[in-house]
PDB file of C-alpha atoms in Angstrom:
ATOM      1  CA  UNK B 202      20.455-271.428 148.139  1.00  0.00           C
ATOM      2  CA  UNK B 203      20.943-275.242 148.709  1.00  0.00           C
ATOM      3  CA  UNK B 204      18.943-278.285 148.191  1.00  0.00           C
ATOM      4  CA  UNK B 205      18.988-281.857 149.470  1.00  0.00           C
ATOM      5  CA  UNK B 206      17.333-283.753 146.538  1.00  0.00           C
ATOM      6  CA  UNK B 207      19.819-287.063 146.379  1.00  0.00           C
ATOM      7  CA  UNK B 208      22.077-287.669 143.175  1.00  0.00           C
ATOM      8  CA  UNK B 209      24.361-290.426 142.397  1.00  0.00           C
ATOM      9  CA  UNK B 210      27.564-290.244 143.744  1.00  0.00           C
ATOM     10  CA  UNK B 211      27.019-287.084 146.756  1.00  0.00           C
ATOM     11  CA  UNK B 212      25.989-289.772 149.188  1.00  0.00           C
ATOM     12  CA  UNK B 213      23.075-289.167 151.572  1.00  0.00           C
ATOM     13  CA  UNK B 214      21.985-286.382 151.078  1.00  0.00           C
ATOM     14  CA  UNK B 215      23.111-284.991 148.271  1.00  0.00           C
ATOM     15  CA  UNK B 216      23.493-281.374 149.329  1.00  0.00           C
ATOM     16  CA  UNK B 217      24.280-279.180 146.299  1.00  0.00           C
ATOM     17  CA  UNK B 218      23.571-275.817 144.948  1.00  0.00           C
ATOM     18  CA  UNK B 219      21.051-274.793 142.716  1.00  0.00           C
ATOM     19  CA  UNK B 220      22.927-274.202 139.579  1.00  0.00           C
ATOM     20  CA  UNK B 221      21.171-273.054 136.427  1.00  0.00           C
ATOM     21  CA  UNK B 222      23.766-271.519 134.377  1.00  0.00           C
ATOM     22  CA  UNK B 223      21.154-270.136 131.945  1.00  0.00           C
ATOM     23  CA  UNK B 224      22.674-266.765 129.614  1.00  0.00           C
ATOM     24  CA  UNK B 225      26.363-267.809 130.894  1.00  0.00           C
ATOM     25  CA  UNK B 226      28.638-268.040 128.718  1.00  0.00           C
ATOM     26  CA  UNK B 227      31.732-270.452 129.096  1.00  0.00           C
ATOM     27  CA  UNK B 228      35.389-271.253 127.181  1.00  0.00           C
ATOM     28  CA  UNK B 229      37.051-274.138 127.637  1.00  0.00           C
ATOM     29  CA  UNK B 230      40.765-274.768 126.832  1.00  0.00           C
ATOM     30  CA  UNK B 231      41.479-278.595 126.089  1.00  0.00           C
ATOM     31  CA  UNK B 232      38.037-279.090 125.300  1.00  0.00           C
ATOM     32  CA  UNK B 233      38.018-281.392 122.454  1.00  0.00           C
ATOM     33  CA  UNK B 234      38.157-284.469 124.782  1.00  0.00           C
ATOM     34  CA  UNK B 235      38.467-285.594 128.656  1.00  0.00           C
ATOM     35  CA  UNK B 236      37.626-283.274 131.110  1.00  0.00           C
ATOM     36  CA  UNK B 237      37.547-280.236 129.123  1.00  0.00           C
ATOM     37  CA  UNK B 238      34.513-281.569 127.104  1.00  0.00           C
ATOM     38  CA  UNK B 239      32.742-283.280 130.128  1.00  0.00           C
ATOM     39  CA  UNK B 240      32.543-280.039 131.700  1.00  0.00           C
ATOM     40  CA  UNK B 241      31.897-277.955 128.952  1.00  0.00           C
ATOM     41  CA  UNK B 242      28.520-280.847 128.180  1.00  0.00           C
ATOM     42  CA  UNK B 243      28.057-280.258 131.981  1.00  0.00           C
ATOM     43  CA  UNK B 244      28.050-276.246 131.593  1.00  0.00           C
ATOM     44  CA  UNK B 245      26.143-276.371 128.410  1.00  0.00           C
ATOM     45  CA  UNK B 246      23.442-278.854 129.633  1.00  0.00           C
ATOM     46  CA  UNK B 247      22.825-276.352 132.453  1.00  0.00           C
ATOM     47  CA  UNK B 248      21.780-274.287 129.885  1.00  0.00           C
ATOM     48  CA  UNK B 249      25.323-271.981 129.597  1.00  0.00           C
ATOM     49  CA  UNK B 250      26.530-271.249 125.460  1.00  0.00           C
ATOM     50  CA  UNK B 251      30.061-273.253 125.060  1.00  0.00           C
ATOM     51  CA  UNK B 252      33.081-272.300 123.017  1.00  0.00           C
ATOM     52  CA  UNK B 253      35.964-275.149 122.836  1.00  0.00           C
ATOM     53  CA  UNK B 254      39.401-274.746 122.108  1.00  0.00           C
ATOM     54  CA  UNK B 255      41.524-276.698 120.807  1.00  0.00           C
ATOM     55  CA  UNK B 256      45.102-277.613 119.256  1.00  0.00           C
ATOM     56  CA  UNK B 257      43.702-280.894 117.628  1.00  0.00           C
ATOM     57  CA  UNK B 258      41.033-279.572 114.379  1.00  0.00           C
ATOM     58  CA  UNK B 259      39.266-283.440 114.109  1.00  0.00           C
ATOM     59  CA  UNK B 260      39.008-283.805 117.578  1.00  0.00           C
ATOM     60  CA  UNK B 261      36.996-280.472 118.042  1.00  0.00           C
ATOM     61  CA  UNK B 262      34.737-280.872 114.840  1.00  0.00           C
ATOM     62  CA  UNK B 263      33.993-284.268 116.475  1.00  0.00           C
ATOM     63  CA  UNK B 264      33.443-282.605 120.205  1.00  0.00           C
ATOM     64  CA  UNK B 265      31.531-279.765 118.808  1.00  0.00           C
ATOM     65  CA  UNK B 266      29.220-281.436 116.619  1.00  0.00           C
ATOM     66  CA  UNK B 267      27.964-284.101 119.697  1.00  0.00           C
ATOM     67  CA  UNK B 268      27.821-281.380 121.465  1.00  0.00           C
ATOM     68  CA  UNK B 269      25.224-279.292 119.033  1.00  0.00           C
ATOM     69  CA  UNK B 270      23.589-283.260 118.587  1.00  0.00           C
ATOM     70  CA  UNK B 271      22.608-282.821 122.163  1.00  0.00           C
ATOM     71  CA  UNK B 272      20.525-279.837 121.417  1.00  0.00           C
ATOM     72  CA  UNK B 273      23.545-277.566 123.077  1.00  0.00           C
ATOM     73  CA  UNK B 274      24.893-274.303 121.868  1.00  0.00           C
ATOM     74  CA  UNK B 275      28.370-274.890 120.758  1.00  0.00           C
ATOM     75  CA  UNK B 276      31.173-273.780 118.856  1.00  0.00           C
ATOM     76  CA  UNK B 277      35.164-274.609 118.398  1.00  0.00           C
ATOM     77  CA  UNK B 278      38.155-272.026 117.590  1.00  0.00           C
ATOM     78  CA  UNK B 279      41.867-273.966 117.115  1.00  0.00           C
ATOM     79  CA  UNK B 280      43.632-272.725 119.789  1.00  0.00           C
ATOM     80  CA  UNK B 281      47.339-273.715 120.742  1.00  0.00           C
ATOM     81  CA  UNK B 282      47.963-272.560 124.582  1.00  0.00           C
ATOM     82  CA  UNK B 283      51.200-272.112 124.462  1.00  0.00           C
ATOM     83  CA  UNK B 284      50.437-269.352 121.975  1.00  0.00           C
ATOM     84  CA  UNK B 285      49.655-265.484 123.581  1.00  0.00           C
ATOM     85  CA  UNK B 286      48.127-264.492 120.407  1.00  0.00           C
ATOM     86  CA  UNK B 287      46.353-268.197 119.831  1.00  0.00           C
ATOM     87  CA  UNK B 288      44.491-267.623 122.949  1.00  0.00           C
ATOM     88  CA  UNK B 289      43.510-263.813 122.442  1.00  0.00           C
ATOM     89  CA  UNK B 290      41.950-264.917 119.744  1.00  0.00           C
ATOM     90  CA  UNK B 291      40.116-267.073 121.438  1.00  0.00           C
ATOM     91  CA  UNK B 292      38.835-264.978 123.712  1.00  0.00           C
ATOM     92  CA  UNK B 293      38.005-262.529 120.345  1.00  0.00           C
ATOM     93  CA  UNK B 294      36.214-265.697 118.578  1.00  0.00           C
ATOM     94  CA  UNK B 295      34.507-266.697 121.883  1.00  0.00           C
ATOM     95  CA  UNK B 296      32.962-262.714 122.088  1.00  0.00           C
ATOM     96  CA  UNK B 297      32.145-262.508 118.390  1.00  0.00           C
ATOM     97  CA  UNK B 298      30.376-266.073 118.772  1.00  0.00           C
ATOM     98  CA  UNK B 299      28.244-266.433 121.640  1.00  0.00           C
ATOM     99  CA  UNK B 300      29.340-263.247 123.771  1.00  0.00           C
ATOM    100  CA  UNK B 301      32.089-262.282 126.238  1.00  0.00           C
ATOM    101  CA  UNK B 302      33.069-265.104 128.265  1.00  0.00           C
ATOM    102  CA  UNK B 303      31.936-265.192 132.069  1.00  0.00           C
ATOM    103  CA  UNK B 304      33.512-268.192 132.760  1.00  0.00           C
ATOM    104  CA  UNK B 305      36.709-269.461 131.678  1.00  0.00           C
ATOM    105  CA  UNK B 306      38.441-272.747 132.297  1.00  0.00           C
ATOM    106  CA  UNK B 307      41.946-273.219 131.387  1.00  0.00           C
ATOM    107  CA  UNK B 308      41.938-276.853 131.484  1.00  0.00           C
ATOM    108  CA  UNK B 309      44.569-277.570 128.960  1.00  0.00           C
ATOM    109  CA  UNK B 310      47.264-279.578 129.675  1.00  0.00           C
ATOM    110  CA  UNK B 311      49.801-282.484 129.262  1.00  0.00           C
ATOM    111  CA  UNK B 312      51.518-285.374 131.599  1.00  0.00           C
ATOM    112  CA  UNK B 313      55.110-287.034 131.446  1.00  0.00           C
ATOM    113  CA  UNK B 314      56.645-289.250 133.527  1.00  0.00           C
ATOM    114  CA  UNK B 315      60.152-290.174 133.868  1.00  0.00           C
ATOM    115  CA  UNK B 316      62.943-288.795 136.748  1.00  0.00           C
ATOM    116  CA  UNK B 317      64.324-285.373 136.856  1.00  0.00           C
ATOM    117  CA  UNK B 318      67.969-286.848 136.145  1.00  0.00           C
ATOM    118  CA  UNK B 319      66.439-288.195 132.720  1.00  0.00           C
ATOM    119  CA  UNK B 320      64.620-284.853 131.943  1.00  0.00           C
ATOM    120  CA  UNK B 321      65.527-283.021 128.445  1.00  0.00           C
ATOM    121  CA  UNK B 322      65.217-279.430 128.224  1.00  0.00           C
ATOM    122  CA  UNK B 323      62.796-279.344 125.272  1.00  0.00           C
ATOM    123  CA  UNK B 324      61.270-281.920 127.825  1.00  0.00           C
ATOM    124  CA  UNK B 325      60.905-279.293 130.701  1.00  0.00           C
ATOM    125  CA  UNK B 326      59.822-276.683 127.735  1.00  0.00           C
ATOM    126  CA  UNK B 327      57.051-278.075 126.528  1.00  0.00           C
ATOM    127  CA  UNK B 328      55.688-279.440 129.671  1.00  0.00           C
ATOM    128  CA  UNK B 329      56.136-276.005 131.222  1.00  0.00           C
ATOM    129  CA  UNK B 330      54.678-274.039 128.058  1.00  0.00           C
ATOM    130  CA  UNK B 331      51.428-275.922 127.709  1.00  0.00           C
ATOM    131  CA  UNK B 332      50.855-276.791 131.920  1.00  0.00           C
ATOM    132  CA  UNK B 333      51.469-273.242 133.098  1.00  0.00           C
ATOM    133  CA  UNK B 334      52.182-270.680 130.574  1.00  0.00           C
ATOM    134  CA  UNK B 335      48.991-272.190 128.799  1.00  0.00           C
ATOM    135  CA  UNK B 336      46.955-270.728 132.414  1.00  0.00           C
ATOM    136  CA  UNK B 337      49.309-267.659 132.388  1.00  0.00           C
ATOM    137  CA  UNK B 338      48.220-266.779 128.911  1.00  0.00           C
ATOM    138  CA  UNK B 339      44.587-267.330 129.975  1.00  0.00           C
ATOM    139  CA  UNK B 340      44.916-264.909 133.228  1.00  0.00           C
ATOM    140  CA  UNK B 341      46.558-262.832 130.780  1.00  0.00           C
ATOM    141  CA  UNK B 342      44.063-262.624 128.400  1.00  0.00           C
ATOM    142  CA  UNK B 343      40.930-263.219 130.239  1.00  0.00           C
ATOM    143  CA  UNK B 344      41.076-261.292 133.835  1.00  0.00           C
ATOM    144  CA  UNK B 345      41.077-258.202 132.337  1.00  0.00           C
ATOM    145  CA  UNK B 346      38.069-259.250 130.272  1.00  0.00           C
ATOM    146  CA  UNK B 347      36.482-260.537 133.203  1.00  0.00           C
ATOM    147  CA  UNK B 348      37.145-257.158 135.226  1.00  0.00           C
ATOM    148  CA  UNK B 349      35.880-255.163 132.360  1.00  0.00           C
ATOM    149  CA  UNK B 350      32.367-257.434 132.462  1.00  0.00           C
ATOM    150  CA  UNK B 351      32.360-257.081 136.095  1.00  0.00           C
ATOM    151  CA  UNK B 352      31.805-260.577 137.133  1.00  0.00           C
ATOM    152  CA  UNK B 353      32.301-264.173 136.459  1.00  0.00           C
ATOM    153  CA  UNK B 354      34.418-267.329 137.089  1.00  0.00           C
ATOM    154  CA  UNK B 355      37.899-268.336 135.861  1.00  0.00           C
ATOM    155  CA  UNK B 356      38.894-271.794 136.824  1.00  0.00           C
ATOM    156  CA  UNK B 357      42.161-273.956 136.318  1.00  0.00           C
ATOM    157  CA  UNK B 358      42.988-277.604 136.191  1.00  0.00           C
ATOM    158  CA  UNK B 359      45.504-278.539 138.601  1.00  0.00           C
ATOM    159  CA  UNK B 360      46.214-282.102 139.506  1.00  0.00           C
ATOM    160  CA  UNK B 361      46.989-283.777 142.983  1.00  0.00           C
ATOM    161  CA  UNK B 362      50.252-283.266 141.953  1.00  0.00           C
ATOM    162  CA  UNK B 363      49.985-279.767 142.294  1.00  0.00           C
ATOM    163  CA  UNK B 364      49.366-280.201 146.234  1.00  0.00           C
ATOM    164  CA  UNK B 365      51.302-283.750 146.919  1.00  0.00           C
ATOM    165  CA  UNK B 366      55.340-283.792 145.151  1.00  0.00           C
ATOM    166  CA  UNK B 367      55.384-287.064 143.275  1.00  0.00           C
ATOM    167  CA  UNK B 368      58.080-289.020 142.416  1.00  0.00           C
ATOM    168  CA  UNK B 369      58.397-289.625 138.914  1.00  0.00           C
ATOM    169  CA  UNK B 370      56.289-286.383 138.240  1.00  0.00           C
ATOM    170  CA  UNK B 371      59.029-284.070 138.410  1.00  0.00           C
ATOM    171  CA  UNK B 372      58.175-281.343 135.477  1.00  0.00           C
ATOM    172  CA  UNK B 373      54.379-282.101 135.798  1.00  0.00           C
ATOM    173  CA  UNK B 374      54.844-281.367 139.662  1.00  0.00           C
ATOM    174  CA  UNK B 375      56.819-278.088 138.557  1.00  0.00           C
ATOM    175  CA  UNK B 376      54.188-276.693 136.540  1.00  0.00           C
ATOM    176  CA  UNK B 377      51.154-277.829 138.521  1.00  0.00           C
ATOM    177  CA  UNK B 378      52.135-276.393 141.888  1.00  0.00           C
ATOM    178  CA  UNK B 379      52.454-273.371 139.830  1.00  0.00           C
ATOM    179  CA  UNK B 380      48.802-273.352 138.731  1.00  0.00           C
ATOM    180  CA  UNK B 381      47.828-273.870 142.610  1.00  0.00           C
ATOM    181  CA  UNK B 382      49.579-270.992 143.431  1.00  0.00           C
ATOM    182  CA  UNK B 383      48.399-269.011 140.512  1.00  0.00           C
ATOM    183  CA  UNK B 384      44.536-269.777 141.287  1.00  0.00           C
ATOM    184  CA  UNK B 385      45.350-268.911 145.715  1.00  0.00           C
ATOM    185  CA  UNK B 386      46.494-266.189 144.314  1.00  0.00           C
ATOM    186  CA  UNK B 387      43.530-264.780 141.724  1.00  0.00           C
ATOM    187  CA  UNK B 388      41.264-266.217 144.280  1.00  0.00           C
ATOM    188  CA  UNK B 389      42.272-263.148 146.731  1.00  0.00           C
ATOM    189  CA  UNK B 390      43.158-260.555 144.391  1.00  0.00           C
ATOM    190  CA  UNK B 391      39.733-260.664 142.084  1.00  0.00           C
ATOM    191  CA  UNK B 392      37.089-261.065 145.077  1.00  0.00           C
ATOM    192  CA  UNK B 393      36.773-257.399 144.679  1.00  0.00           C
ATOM    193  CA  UNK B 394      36.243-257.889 141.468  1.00  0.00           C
ATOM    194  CA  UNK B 395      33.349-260.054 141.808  1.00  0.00           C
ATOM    195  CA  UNK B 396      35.058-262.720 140.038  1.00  0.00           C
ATOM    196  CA  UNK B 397      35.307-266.307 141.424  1.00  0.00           C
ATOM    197  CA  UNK B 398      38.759-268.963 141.048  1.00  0.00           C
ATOM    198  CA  UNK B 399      38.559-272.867 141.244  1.00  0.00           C
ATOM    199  CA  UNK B 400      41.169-275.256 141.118  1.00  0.00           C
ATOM    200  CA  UNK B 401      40.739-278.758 139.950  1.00  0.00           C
ATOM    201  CA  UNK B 402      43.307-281.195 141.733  1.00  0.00           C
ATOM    202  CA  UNK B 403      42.162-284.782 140.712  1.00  0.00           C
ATOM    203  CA  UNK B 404      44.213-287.852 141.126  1.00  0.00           C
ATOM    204  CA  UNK B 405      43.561-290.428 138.391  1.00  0.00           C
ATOM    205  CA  UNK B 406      40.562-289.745 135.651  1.00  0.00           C
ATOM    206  CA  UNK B 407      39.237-291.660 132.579  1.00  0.00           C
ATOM    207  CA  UNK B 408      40.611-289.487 130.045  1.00  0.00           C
ATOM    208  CA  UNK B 409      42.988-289.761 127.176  1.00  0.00           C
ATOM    209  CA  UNK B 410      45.551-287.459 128.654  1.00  0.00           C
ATOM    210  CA  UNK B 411      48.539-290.242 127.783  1.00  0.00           C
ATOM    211  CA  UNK B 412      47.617-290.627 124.454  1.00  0.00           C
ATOM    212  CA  UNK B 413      47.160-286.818 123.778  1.00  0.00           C
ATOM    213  CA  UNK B 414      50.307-285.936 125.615  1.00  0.00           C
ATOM    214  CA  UNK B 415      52.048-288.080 123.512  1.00  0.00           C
ATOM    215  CA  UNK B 416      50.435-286.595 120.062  1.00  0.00           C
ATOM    216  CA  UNK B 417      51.493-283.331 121.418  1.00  0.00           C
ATOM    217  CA  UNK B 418      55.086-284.216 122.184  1.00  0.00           C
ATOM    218  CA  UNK B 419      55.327-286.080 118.810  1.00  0.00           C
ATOM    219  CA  UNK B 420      54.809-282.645 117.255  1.00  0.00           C
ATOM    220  CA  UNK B 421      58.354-281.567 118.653  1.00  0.00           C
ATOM    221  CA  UNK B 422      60.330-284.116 117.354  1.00  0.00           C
ATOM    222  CA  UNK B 423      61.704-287.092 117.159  1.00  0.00           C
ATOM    223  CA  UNK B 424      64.320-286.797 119.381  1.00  0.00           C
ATOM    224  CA  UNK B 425      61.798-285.935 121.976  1.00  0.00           C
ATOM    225  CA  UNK B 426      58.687-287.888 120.973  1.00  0.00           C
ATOM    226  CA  UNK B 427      61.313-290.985 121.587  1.00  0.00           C
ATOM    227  CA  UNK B 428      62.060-290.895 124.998  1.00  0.00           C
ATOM    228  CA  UNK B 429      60.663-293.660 127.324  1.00  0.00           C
ATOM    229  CA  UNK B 430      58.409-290.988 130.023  1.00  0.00           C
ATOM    230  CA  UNK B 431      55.196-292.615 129.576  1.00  0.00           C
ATOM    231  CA  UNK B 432      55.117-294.261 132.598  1.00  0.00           C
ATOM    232  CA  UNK B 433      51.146-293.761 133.979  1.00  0.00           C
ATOM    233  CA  UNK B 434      51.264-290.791 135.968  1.00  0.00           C
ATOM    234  CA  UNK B 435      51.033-291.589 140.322  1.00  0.00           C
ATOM    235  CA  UNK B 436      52.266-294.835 140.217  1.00  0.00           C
ATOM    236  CA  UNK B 437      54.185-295.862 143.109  1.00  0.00           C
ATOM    237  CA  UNK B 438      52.962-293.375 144.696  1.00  0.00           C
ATOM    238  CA  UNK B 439      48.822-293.586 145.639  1.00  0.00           C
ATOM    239  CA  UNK B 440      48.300-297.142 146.453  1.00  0.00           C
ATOM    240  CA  UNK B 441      44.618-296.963 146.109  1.00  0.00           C
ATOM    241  CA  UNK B 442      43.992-296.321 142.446  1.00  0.00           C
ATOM    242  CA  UNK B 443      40.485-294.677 141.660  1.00  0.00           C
ATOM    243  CA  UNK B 444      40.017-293.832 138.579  1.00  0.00           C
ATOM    244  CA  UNK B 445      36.957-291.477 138.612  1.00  0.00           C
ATOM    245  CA  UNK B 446      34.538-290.810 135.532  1.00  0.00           C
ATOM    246  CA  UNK B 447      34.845-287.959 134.051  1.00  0.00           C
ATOM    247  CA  UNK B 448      31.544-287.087 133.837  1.00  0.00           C
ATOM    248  CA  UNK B 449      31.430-287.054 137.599  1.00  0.00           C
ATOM    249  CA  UNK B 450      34.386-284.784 137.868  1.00  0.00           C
ATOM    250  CA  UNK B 451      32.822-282.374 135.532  1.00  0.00           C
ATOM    251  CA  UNK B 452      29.704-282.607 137.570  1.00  0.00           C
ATOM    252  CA  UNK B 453      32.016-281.274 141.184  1.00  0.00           C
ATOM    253  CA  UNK B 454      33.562-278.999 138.935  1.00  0.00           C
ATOM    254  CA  UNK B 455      30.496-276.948 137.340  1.00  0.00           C
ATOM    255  CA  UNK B 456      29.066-277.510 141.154  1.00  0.00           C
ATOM    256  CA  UNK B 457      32.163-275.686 142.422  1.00  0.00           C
ATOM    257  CA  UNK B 458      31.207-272.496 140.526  1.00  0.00           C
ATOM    258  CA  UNK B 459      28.109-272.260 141.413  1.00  0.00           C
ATOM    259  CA  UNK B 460      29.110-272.569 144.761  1.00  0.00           C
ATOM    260  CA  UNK B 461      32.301-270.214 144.080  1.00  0.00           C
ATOM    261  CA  UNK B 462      34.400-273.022 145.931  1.00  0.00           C
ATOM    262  CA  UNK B 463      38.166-272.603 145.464  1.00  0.00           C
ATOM    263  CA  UNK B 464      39.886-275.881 145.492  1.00  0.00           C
ATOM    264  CA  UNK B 465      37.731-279.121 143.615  1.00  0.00           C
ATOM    265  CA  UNK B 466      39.528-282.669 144.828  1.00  0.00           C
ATOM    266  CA  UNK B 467      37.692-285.414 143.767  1.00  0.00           C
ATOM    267  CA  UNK B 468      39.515-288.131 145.135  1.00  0.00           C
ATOM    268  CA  UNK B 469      38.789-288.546 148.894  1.00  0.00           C
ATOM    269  CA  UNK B 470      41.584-290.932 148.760  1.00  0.00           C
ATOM    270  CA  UNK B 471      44.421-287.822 148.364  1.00  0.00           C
ATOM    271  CA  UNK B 472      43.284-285.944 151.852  1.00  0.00           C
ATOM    272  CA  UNK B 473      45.544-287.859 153.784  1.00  0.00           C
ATOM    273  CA  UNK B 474      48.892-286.965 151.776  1.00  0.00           C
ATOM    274  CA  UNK B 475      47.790-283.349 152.126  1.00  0.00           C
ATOM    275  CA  UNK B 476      47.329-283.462 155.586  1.00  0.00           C
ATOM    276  CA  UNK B 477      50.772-285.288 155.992  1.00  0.00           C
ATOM    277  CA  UNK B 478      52.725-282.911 153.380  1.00  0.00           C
ATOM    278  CA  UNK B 479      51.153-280.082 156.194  1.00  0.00           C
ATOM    279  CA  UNK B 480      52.589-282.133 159.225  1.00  0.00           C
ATOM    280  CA  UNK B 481      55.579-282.597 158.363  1.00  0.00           C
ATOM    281  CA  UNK B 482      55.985-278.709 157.113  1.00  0.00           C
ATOM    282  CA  UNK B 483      54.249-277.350 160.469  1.00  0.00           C
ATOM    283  CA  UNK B 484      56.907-280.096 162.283  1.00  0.00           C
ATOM    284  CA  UNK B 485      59.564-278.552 161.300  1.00  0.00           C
ATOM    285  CA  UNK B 486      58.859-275.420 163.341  1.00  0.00           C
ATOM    286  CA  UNK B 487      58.985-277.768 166.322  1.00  0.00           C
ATOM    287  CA  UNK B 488      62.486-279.419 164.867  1.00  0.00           C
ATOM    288  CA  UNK B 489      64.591-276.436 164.629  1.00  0.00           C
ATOM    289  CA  UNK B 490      63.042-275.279 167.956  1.00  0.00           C
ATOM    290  CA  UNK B 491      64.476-278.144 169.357  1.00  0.00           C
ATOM    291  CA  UNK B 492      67.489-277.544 167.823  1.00  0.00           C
ATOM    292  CA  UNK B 493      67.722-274.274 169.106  1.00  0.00           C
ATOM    293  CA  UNK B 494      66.355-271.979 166.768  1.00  0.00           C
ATOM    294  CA  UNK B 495      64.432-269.146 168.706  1.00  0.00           C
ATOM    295  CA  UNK B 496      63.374-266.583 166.077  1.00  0.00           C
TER     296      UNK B 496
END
């Protein structure tokens, strides 16, 4: 069911679904801050019961208690993603607090910028361990929740640079490509399962993902916490900077569940490197025709 009531920021007309999210219940990865929390407010002030997780303790006191200010339902379990056993008991804390999850956003995640050439591998590690093993655990623990509850909605963050390669991005590219495929993949093997997939691919957002990425990599050292790969992520590559509020984001995101939509790209600015990336791919049928290739 859709309506056409206007809202800031759809244009027009505004079309969206109706969306109460009334008796859901939703767990957020990464949700002390950024997007994580800006959906989770968005889920929770259309009426769904929140759990956040979270590696930094302060940070999710803090996020928690606005949260419960607000007049939400809200709780926070420490969580490290990288951790199998961190995030089943999340997903035990999250059923022992508010329910079994129905919706479940593995949103965690980390940037670092630098060339491949100038890559450690504790670099590659814990980009790779937090970026996509963090959303492996999740599937890992969560689907077969999910299943067992016979419904719901699992959701990932992505980035652009999970569709576009970009240079400078190399690890962060790696891992976020991965997550696409992971969530094309779900999204076809759990429709029987009544249970809906999104994908978050954003450009640039107002968050603190620098800073917390390099809190994070702090934590492993210094021989990795001083290399020089905090470079802002995209630059040199997308010449038309937006940086959208998060709030907004959250607001296509929570939208995207309700209307069980797949991939969420805020940034009208990135469909023209997608459709290129696709040229030049279908091209290259037409190239090695050319050169003679007849299979």
């Amino acid at each position: 069911m859709f309506i056409t009531a206007p809202r800031a920021g759809t244009g027009a007309l505004g079309l969206r679904p109706v969306d109460t999210f009334e008796g859901r219940r939703a767990v957020i990865t990464g949700g002390a801050s950024g997007i994580g929390l800006a959906t989770a407010r968005e889920f929770a002030r259309r009426g769904a019961h929140v759990v956040l997780g979270d590696i930094a303790g302060p940070a999710l006191d803090d996020a928690v208690s606005a949260l419960r200010a607000e007049g939400h339902v809200a709780h926070g379990v420490i969580c490290d993603v990288t951790r199998l056993e961190d995030v089943e008991q999340l997903a035990d804390e999250t059923e022992r607090l508010i329910g079994p999850a129905d919706i479940v956003f593995n949103n965690a995640g980390v940037a670092l910028a630098g060339p491949i050439s100038e890559m450690s591998h504790a670099d590659w590690r814990w980009l790779i361990d937090i970026d996509l093993w963090g959303p492996i655990h999740g599937v890992e623990v969560f689907v077969p929740r999910l299943q067992r509850l016979g419904g719901g909605h699992i959701l990932f963050t992505a980035s652009f640079a999970g569709l576009v390669a970009n240079v400078g991005l190399g690890p962060y590219c790696v891992a976020k490509y991965g997550v696409v495929a992971l969530a094309e993949v779900l999204s076809r093997e759990l429709k029987p399962d009544g249970i809906g997939v999104s994908v978050l691919c954003p450009m640039l957002v107002g968050t603190n993902l620098e800073n917390n990425s390099q809190r994070s990599r702090a934590g492993l050292g210094a021989d990795v916490a001083a290399d020089d790969h905090t470079d802002p992520p995209f630059v040199g590559h997308v010449t038309d900077d937006v940086v959208l509020d998060v709030d907004e984001v959250a607001r296509l995101t929570v939208d995207a569940v309700a209307s069980n939509r797949l991939y969420v790209v805020p940034h009208s600015n990135a469909r023209g490197s997608i459709r290129r990336r696709f040229e030049r791919i279908d091209r290259t049928f037409d190239d090695q025709a050319a050169e003679g290739w007849a299979h």
